[in-house]
């Protein structure tokens, strides 16, 4: 019986290489090292740019002090922290509590600012102090300016001294301010749209004058023309440069509500040659008859002032009742906003229609 041949042994094969298993980790390590080098380069560049900016500001007469400055935020952010921030120049100075500015490495033109109190400012004879529970700002920049800037504060309160014999105390529940270049007008007119909303304002000095202790709500929508003429010089210089450039303020809405009293205004303001505000505001109001009588009574006497207030009330009420009668419905129980005579600012005086408001003079702003 023939024996089957013994098969030749097959050649031995090399085991598969395991280098491919480590390749993703090697690439990741290279990426981390490269990113870290890039982040520290950006951090160094940011510190150098800041030092150069501080030097330029110092040369221009503006001094900034960032106490215990640190730059952190690795790996994706650049965070500048100051334990306290101080600023001074020839006409003013202020101090702030802790300040943190944050910029994402991949969005260098967008930043967030968190500011802690207290805030102390001195300008001429005016001295003010303020605190808040939170204050946050944001800025979206562009190659030719900015896209949007915002500021939000909660529970701000403080006091201003030097403007009156007694301090002017104030507090607010919530404040928001937003600004953006006016579409189609920023490049030609330097126009910037602004919006301000303040809720829960308490101002004891105004409460005493108005005989109303209810908190107030304020809303302002306005366009600042020739805003590109404003810089970082002294207040007097910048306001005068703005005036000479033809700067003006277009009020699309100024709304103030305080208890049953409500006032809305729109118009345009600028500065005259004596640096005083001038212009005209169209007014709409409700529940202000007693206030008008009180103000006019200071010039014409209590009896005539009450008469003027009564005439204003009849004017507003008559328009409301006539409109209701024309529509064939009963007059509404609540007062709707009705037109008042325009408020004119001219030659340092305030005029409500043909009547000058007594004991009110508009001083130069600078």
XYZ file of C-alpha atoms in Angstrom:
366
model
C 0.000 0.000 0.000
C 1.498 3.196 -1.118
C 1.966 5.967 1.412
C 0.720 9.447 0.551
C 3.454 12.015 0.244
C 4.042 14.333 3.181
C 3.101 17.905 2.136
C 5.849 20.419 2.286
C 5.546 22.852 5.165
C 4.053 26.287 4.101
C 6.338 29.294 4.487
C 5.789 31.259 7.797
C 3.942 34.659 7.476
C 4.930 37.825 9.388
C 2.406 39.064 11.968
C 0.535 42.260 10.882
C 2.128 45.553 11.912
C 0.495 47.405 14.830
C 1.827 50.812 13.849
C -1.472 51.745 12.225
C -3.231 51.382 15.582
C -1.094 54.145 17.057
C -1.283 56.516 14.074
C -4.486 58.357 15.224
C -2.960 58.915 18.659
C 0.260 60.179 17.129
C -1.674 62.611 14.907
C -3.728 63.744 17.897
C -0.583 64.367 19.928
C 0.928 66.369 17.061
C -2.290 68.391 16.775
C -2.345 69.112 20.527
C 1.274 70.224 20.486
C 0.701 72.426 17.425
C -2.459 73.935 18.939
C -0.671 74.582 22.245
C 2.196 76.317 20.470
C -0.333 78.388 18.517
C -2.305 79.303 21.666
C 0.805 80.450 23.536
C 1.866 82.442 20.478
C -1.568 84.151 20.390
C -1.355 84.769 24.139
C 2.078 86.360 23.756
C 0.830 88.443 20.811
C -2.202 89.606 22.821
C 0.014 90.651 25.746
C 2.376 92.514 23.411
C -0.491 94.305 21.656
C -1.968 95.282 24.997
C 1.331 96.659 26.271
C 1.737 98.661 23.056
C -1.825 100.025 23.372
C -1.221 101.030 26.993
C 1.935 102.842 25.915
C 0.017 104.746 23.210
C -2.719 105.641 25.675
C -0.145 106.898 28.168
C 1.423 109.056 25.481
C -2.036 110.495 24.700
C -2.554 111.472 28.339
C -4.763 108.516 29.300
C -3.505 106.180 31.997
C -4.888 102.652 32.508
C -3.954 100.379 35.406
C -4.877 96.681 35.387
C -4.079 95.286 38.825
C -2.688 91.712 38.936
C -3.139 91.251 35.197
C -3.316 87.677 33.943
C -4.023 86.109 30.552
C -5.431 82.569 30.647
C -8.144 80.540 28.889
C -6.203 77.638 27.347
C -7.083 75.876 25.084
C -9.855 77.724 23.203
C -10.130 81.163 24.788
C -8.080 84.207 25.660
C -9.164 85.555 29.049
C -7.793 88.820 30.341
C -8.369 89.341 34.055
C -7.753 92.415 36.187
C -8.279 92.296 39.928
C -9.221 95.994 39.614
C -9.209 98.515 36.781
C -8.344 102.223 37.079
C -8.374 105.014 34.491
C -7.311 108.651 34.696
C -6.830 111.618 32.406
C -6.787 115.392 32.778
C -10.566 115.825 33.160
C -11.725 112.624 34.826
C -10.827 109.373 36.557
C -12.616 106.186 37.545
C -12.028 102.848 39.237
C -13.772 99.478 38.838
C -13.718 96.161 40.633
C -12.688 92.869 38.983
C -12.829 92.877 35.173
C -12.738 89.845 32.855
C -12.588 90.083 29.046
C -13.059 86.852 27.062
C -12.385 86.229 23.353
C -12.657 82.886 21.568
C -9.501 82.013 19.635
C -11.574 81.101 16.569
C -13.729 84.294 16.841
C -11.225 87.054 17.695
C -13.617 89.881 16.759
C -16.269 88.853 19.262
C -15.713 89.463 22.951
C -17.559 89.342 26.267
C -16.815 91.623 29.203
C -17.790 90.961 32.832
C -17.347 93.836 35.272
C -17.635 93.821 39.036
C -18.229 96.773 41.314
C -17.869 99.074 42.997
C -17.592 101.883 40.445
C -16.221 105.296 41.425
C -15.888 108.207 38.988
C -14.802 111.818 39.336
C -15.222 114.485 36.683
C -14.832 118.109 37.651
C -17.072 118.761 40.629
C -19.132 115.626 39.994
C -18.445 112.466 41.984
C -20.469 109.271 41.531
C -20.444 105.798 43.062
C -22.396 102.752 41.894
C -22.746 99.020 42.521
C -24.653 96.204 40.794
C -25.277 92.489 41.076
C -24.173 91.787 37.486
C -22.853 93.801 34.557
C -22.026 92.100 31.245
C -21.065 93.614 27.915
C -20.482 92.134 24.466
C -18.860 93.423 21.299
C -18.940 92.094 17.733
C -16.272 93.792 15.656
C -15.718 94.064 11.918
C -12.835 95.029 9.664
C -14.287 98.525 9.169
C -15.835 99.132 12.604
C -18.286 97.075 14.607
C -21.445 95.035 14.063
C -23.071 95.296 17.474
C -22.290 96.316 21.061
C -24.441 95.569 24.112
C -24.457 96.187 27.857
C -26.749 94.562 30.444
C -26.845 95.417 34.162
C -29.039 94.172 36.996
C -29.858 95.875 40.312
C -27.650 98.900 39.702
C -27.759 101.570 42.380
C -25.660 104.552 43.305
C -25.336 108.222 44.106
C -24.133 111.380 42.311
C -22.674 114.260 44.311
C -21.767 117.752 43.212
C -24.660 118.487 40.829
C -27.124 119.459 43.586
C -26.842 120.562 47.211
C -27.918 117.044 48.190
C -26.733 113.773 46.623
C -28.820 112.378 43.763
C -29.545 108.765 44.690
C -30.851 106.231 42.180
C -31.436 102.540 41.716
C -32.735 100.408 38.847
C -33.986 96.855 38.488
C -32.711 96.111 34.980
C -30.825 98.031 32.286
C -30.054 97.123 28.684
C -28.189 99.166 26.084
C -27.557 98.140 22.472
C -25.831 99.901 19.578
C -25.256 99.070 15.921
C -24.237 100.963 12.768
C -27.315 102.297 10.971
C -27.796 100.153 7.839
C -26.900 102.134 4.735
C -25.923 105.271 6.665
C -22.872 104.448 8.760
C -20.384 104.801 5.904
C -21.816 108.136 4.719
C -23.234 109.789 7.870
C -21.448 107.911 10.649
C -24.907 107.075 12.013
C -25.319 104.617 14.900
C -28.638 103.227 16.125
C -28.978 102.942 19.912
C -31.606 101.390 22.152
C -31.899 101.817 25.923
C -34.341 100.059 28.255
C -34.391 100.695 32.010
C -37.008 99.167 34.308
C -37.801 99.848 37.937
C -36.072 103.247 38.168
C -36.261 104.910 41.565
C -35.090 108.517 41.822
C -36.129 110.112 45.140
C -35.315 113.624 43.886
C -37.782 113.240 40.995
C -40.339 111.572 43.286
C -40.411 114.666 45.483
C -40.870 116.988 42.484
C -43.555 114.854 40.832
C -45.403 113.827 43.975
C -45.267 110.212 42.805
C -43.145 107.474 44.392
C -43.960 104.726 41.875
C -40.936 103.217 40.087
C -40.506 104.361 36.491
C -39.750 102.548 33.253
C -37.720 104.255 30.522
C -37.292 103.349 26.852
C -35.171 105.281 24.330
C -34.597 104.481 20.657
C -32.326 107.011 18.964
C -29.880 107.464 16.114
C -26.628 109.313 16.774
C -25.537 111.059 13.582
C -21.819 111.662 13.011
C -20.953 109.237 15.783
C -17.692 108.539 13.951
C -16.558 112.037 15.014
C -16.480 110.877 18.632
C -13.195 109.571 19.989
C -11.486 108.981 23.303
C -10.399 112.518 24.136
C -11.798 114.723 26.867
C -15.570 115.147 27.033
C -15.377 118.812 26.017
C -13.166 118.088 22.999
C -15.201 115.153 21.750
C -18.562 116.925 22.118
C -17.238 119.987 20.324
C -15.766 117.876 17.514
C -19.141 116.140 17.216
C -20.986 119.492 17.133
C -18.638 120.925 14.499
C -19.093 117.791 12.377
C -22.865 118.398 12.340
C -23.708 115.785 14.954
C -27.306 115.383 16.028
C -29.568 112.990 17.910
C -32.736 111.725 16.209
C -35.182 110.421 18.814
C -37.499 107.815 17.324
C -38.939 107.066 20.767
C -38.540 108.358 24.289
C -41.068 106.698 26.590
C -41.410 107.253 30.331
C -44.049 105.555 32.480
C -44.368 106.361 36.188
C -47.521 105.135 37.854
C -50.511 106.615 36.013
C -48.342 109.218 34.327
C -47.018 108.370 30.891
C -45.050 110.433 28.432
C -43.748 109.765 24.942
C -41.585 112.017 22.800
C -39.864 112.023 19.431
C -37.863 114.646 17.600
C -34.327 115.843 16.998
C -31.685 117.477 19.207
C -28.227 118.911 18.676
C -25.914 121.510 20.271
C -25.955 125.250 19.642
C -22.929 127.548 19.412
C -23.039 128.041 23.194
C -22.820 124.247 23.661
C -26.412 123.952 24.923
C -28.940 121.363 23.693
C -31.442 122.664 21.153
C -34.229 121.193 19.067
C -37.865 120.192 19.315
C -39.705 117.181 20.726
C -43.264 116.203 19.852
C -45.028 115.009 23.005
C -47.830 112.602 23.796
C -48.926 112.093 27.380
C -51.538 110.833 29.812
C -52.155 111.757 33.454
C -49.904 114.831 33.436
C -52.498 117.550 34.001
C -51.604 118.054 37.664
C -47.886 118.108 36.825
C -48.376 120.779 34.128
C -50.410 122.870 36.572
C -47.714 122.506 39.229
C -44.926 123.567 36.847
C -46.816 126.509 35.356
C -47.930 127.621 38.813
C -44.294 128.427 39.610
C -44.370 131.179 36.960
C -47.974 132.350 36.776
C -49.141 131.572 40.316
C -50.939 128.562 41.715
C -54.375 129.669 40.496
C -53.338 130.308 36.889
C -51.131 127.220 36.914
C -54.083 125.089 37.969
C -56.119 126.679 35.180
C -53.479 125.815 32.584
C -53.339 122.253 33.919
C -57.125 122.068 33.732
C -57.067 123.325 30.153
C -54.511 120.650 29.259
C -56.720 118.042 30.886
C -59.749 119.294 28.981
C -57.726 119.337 25.777
C -56.636 115.742 26.223
C -59.955 114.565 27.531
C -61.889 116.505 24.920
C -59.917 114.930 22.117
C -60.421 111.512 23.627
C -64.153 111.983 24.186
C -64.668 113.508 20.750
C -62.868 110.605 19.125
C -65.055 108.188 21.087
C -68.197 110.110 20.133
C -67.236 110.114 16.472
C -66.768 106.366 16.687
C -70.119 105.964 18.437
C -68.654 104.285 21.529
C -68.363 105.223 25.173
C -65.239 107.062 26.308
C -62.603 104.627 27.632
C -62.018 104.538 31.359
C -58.238 104.805 31.096
C -56.365 107.750 29.621
C -54.851 107.066 26.199
C -51.783 108.993 25.116
C -52.778 112.264 23.488
C -50.764 114.961 21.767
C -49.398 117.876 23.791
C -47.893 121.133 22.519
C -44.314 120.544 21.324
C -41.404 121.003 23.702
C -38.823 123.379 22.212
C -35.249 123.829 23.418
C -33.735 127.112 22.268
C -31.319 129.683 23.672
C -30.986 127.759 26.910
C -34.741 127.774 27.591
C -37.555 125.208 27.532
C -40.866 126.145 25.914
C -44.020 124.003 26.158
C -45.931 125.353 23.209
C -46.013 129.156 23.679
C -45.323 128.927 27.437
C -41.763 129.042 28.805
C -41.213 126.513 31.591
C -40.297 128.579 34.666
C -37.095 128.250 36.651
C -35.479 126.009 34.030
C -32.268 126.998 32.294
C -30.275 124.714 30.015
C -26.591 125.183 30.887
C -23.767 124.462 28.452
C -22.820 120.796 28.479
C -19.120 121.621 28.413
